[in-house]
PDB file of N, CA and C in Angstrom:
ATOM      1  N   UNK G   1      40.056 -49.698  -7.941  1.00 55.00           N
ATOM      2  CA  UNK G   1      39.539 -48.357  -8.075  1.00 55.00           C
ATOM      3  C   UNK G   1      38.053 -48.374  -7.703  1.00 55.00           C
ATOM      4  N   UNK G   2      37.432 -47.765  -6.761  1.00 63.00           N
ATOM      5  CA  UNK G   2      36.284 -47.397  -6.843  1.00 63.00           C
ATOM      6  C   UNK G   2      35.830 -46.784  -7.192  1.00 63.00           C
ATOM      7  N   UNK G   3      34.519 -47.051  -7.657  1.00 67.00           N
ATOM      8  CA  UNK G   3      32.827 -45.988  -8.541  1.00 67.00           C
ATOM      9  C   UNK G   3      32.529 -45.136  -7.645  1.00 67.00           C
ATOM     10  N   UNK G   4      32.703 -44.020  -8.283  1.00 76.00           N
ATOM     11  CA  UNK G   4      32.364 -42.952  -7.852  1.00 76.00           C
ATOM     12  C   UNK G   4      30.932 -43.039  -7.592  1.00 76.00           C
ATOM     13  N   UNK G   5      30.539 -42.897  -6.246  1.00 79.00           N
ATOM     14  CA  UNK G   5      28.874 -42.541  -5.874  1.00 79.00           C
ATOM     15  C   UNK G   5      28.170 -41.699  -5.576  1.00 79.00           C
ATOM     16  N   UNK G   6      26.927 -41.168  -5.877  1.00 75.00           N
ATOM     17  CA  UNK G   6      26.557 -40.175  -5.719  1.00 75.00           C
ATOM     18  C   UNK G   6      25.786 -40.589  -4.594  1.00 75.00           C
ATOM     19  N   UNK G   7      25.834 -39.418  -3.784  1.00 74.00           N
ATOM     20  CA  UNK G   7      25.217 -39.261  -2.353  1.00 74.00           C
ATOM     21  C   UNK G   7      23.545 -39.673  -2.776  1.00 74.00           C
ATOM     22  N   UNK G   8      22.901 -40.128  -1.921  1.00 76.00           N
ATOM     23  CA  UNK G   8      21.724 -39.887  -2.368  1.00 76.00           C
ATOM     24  C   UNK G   8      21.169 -38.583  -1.878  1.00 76.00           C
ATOM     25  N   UNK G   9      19.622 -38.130  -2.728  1.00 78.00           N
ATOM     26  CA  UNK G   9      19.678 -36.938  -2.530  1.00 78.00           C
ATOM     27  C   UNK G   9      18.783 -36.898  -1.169  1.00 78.00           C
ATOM     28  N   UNK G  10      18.629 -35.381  -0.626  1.00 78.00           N
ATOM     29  CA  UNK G  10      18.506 -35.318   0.860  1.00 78.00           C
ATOM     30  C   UNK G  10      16.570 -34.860   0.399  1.00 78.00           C
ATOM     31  N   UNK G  11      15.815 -35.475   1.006  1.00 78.00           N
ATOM     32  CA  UNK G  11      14.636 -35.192   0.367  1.00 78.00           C
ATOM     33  C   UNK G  11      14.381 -34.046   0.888  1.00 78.00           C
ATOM     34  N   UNK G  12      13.240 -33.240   0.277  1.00 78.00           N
ATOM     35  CA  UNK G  12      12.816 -31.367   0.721  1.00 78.00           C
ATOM     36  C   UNK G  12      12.237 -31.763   1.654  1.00 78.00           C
ATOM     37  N   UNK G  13      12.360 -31.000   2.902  1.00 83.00           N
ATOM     38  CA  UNK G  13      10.926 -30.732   3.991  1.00 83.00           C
ATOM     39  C   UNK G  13      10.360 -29.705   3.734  1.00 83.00           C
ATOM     40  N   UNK G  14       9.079 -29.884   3.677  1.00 81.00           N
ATOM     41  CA  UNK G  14       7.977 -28.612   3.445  1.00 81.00           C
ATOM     42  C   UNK G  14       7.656 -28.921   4.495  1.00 81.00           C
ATOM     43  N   UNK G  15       8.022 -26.966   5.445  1.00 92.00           N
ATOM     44  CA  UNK G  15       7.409 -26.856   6.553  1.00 92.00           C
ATOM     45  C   UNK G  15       5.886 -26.463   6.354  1.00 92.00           C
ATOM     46  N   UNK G  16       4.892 -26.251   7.367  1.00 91.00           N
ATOM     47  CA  UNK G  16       3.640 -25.540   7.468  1.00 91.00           C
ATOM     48  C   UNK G  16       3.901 -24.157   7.278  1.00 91.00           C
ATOM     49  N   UNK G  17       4.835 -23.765   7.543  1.00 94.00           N
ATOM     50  CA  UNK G  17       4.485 -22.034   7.345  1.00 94.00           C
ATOM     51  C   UNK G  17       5.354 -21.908   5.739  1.00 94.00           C
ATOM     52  N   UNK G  18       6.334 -22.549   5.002  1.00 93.00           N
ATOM     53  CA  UNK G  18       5.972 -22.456   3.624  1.00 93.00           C
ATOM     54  C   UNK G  18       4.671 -23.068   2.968  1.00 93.00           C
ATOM     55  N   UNK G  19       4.409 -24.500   3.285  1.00 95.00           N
ATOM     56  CA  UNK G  19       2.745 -24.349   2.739  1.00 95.00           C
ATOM     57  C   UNK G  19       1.939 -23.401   2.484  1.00 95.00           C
ATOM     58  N   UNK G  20       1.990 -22.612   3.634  1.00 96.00           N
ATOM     59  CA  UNK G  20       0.747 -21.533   4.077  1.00 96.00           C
ATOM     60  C   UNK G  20       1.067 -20.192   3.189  1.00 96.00           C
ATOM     61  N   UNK G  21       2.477 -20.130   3.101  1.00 96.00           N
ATOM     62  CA  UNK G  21       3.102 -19.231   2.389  1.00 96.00           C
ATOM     63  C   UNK G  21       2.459 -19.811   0.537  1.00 96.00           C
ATOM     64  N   UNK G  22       3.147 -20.715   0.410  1.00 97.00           N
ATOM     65  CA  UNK G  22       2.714 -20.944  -1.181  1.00 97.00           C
ATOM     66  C   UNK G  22       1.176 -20.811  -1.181  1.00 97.00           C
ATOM     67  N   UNK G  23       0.386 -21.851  -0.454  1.00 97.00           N
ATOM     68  CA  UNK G  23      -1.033 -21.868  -0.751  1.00 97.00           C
ATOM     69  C   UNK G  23      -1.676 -20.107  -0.590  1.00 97.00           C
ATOM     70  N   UNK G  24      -1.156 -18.925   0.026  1.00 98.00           N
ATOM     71  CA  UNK G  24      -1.761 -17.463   0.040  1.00 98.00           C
ATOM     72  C   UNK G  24      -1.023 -17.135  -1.162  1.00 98.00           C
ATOM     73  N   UNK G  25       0.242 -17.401  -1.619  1.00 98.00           N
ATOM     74  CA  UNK G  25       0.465 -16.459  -2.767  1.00 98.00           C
ATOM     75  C   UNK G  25      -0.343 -16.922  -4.339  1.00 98.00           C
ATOM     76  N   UNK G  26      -0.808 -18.376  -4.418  1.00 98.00           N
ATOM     77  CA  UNK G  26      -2.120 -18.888  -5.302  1.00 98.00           C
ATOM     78  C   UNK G  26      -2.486 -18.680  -4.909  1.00 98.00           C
ATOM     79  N   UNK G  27      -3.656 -18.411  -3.810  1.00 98.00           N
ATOM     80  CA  UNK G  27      -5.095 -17.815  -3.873  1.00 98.00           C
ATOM     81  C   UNK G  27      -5.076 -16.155  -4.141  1.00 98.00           C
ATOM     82  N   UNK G  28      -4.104 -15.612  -3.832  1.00 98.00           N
ATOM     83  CA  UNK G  28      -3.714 -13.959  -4.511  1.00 98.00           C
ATOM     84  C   UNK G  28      -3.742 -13.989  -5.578  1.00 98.00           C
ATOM     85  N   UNK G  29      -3.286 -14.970  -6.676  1.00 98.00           N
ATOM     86  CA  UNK G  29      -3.108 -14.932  -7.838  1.00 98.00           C
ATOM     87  C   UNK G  29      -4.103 -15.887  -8.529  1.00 98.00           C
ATOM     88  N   UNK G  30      -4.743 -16.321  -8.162  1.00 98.00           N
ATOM     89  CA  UNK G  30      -5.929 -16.389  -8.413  1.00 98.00           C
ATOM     90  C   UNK G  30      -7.171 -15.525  -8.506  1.00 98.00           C
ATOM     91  N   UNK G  31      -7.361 -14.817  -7.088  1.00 98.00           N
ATOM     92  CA  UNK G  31      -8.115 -13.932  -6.995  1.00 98.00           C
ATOM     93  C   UNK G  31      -7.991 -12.814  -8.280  1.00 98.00           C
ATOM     94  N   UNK G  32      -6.621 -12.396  -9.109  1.00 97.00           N
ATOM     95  CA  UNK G  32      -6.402 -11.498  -9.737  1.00 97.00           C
ATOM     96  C   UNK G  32      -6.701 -12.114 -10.530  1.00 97.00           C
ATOM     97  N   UNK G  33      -6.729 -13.399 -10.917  1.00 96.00           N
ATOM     98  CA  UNK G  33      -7.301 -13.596 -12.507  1.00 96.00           C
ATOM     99  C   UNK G  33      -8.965 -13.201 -12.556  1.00 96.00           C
ATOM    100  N   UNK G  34      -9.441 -14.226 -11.620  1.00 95.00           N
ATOM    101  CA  UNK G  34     -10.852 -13.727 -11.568  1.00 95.00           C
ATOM    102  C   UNK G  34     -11.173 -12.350 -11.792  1.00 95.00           C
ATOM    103  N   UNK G  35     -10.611 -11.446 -11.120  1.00 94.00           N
ATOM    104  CA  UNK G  35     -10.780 -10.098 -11.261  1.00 94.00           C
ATOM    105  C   UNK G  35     -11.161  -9.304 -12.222  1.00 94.00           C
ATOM    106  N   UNK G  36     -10.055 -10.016 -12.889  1.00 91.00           N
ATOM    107  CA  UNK G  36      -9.093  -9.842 -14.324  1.00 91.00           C
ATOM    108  C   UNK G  36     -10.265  -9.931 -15.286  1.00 91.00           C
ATOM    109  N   UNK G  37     -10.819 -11.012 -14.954  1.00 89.00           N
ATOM    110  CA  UNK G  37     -12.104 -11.539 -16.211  1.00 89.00           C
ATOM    111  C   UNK G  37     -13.440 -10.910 -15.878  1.00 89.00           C
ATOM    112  N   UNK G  38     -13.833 -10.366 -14.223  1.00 88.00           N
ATOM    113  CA  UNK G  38     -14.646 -10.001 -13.875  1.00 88.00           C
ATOM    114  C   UNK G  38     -14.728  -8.588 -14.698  1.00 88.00           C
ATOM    115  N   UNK G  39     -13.730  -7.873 -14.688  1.00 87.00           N
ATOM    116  CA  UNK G  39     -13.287  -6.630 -15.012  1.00 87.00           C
ATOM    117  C   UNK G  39     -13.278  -6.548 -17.117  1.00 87.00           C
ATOM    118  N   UNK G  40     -13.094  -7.413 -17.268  1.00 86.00           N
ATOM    119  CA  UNK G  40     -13.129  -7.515 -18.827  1.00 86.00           C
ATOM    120  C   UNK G  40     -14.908  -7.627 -19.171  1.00 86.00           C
ATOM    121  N   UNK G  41     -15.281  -8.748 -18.543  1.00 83.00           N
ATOM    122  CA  UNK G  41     -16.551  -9.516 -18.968  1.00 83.00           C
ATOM    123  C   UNK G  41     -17.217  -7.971 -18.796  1.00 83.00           C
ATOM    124  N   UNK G  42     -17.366  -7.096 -17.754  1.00 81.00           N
ATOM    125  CA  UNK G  42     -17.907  -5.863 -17.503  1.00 81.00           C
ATOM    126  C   UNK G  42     -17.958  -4.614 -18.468  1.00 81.00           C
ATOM    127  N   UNK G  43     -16.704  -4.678 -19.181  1.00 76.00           N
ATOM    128  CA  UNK G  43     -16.292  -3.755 -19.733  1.00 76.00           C
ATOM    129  C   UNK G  43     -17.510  -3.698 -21.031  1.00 76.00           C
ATOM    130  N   UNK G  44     -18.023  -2.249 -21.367  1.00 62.00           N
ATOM    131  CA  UNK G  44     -18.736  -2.085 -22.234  1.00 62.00           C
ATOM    132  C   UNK G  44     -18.317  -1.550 -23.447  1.00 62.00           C
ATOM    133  N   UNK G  45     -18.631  -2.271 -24.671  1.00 60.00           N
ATOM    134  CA  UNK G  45     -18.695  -1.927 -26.127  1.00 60.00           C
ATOM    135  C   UNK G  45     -18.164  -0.665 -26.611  1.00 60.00           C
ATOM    136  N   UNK G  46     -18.823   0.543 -26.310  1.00 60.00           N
ATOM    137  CA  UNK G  46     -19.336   1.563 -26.565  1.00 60.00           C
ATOM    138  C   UNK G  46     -18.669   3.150 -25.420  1.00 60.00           C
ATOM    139  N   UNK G  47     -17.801   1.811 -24.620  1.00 59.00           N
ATOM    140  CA  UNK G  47     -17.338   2.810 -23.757  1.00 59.00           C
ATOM    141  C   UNK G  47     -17.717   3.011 -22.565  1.00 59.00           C
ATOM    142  N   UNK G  48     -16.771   3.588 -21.745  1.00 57.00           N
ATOM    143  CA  UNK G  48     -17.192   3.561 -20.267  1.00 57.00           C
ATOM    144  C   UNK G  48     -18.955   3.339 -19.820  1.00 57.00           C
ATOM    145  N   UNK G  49     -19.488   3.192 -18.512  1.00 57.00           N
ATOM    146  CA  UNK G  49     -20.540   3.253 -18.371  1.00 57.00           C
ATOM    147  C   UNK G  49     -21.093   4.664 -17.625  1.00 57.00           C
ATOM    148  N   UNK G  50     -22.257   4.804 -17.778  1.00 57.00           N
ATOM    149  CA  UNK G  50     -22.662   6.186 -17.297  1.00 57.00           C
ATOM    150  C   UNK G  50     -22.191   6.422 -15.705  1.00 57.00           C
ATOM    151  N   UNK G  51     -22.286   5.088 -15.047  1.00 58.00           N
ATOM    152  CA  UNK G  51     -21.860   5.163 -13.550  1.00 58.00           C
ATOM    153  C   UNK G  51     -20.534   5.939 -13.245  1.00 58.00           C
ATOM    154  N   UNK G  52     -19.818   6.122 -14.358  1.00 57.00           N
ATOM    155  CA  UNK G  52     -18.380   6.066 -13.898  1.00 57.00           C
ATOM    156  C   UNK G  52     -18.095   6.818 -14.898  1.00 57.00           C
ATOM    157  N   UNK G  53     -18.492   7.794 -15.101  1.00 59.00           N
ATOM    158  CA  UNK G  53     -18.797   9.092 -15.823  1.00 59.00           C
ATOM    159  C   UNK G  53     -19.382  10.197 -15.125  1.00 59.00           C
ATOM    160  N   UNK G  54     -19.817   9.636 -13.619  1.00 63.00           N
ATOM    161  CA  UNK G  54     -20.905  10.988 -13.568  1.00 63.00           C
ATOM    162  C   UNK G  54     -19.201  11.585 -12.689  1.00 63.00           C
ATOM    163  N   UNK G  55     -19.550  12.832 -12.212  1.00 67.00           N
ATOM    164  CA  UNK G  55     -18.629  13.875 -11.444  1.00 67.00           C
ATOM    165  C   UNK G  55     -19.568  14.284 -10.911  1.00 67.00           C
ATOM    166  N   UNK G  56     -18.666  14.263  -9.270  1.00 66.00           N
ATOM    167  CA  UNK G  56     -19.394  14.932  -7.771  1.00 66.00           C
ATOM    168  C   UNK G  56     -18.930  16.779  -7.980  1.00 66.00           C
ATOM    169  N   UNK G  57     -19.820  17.099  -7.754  1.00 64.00           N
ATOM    170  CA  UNK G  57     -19.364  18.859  -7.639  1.00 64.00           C
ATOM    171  C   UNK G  57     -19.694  18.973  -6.873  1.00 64.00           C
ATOM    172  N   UNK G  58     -18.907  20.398  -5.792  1.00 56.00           N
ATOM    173  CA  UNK G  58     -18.706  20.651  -4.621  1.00 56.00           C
ATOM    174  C   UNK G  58     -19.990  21.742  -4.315  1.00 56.00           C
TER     175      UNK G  58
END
């Protein structure tokens, strides 16, 4: 009777254009964290800031 063998496995090829693919969808999601913290660290106490309060009238 023979042992059952398992194939060995077939190793992944990572082409260049999935690289390029993974390495842009981390730096996207990166960029949004930064953002993320840029946008917090900004945020004021007390409530919006006067900048972004004023209104353009026509």
């Amino acid at each position: 009777m023979q042992a059952h063998r398992v194939p060995p496995q077939q190793r992944l090829s990572v082409t260049p254009r999935a690289a390029l693919a993974v390495g842009i969808a981390i730096l996207f999601l990166l960029l949004h964290v930064v953002a993320g913290v840029i946008v917090r660290a900004s945020a004021t106490v007390d409530g919006p800031s006067s900048v972004s309060m004023r209104q353009i009238y026509d």
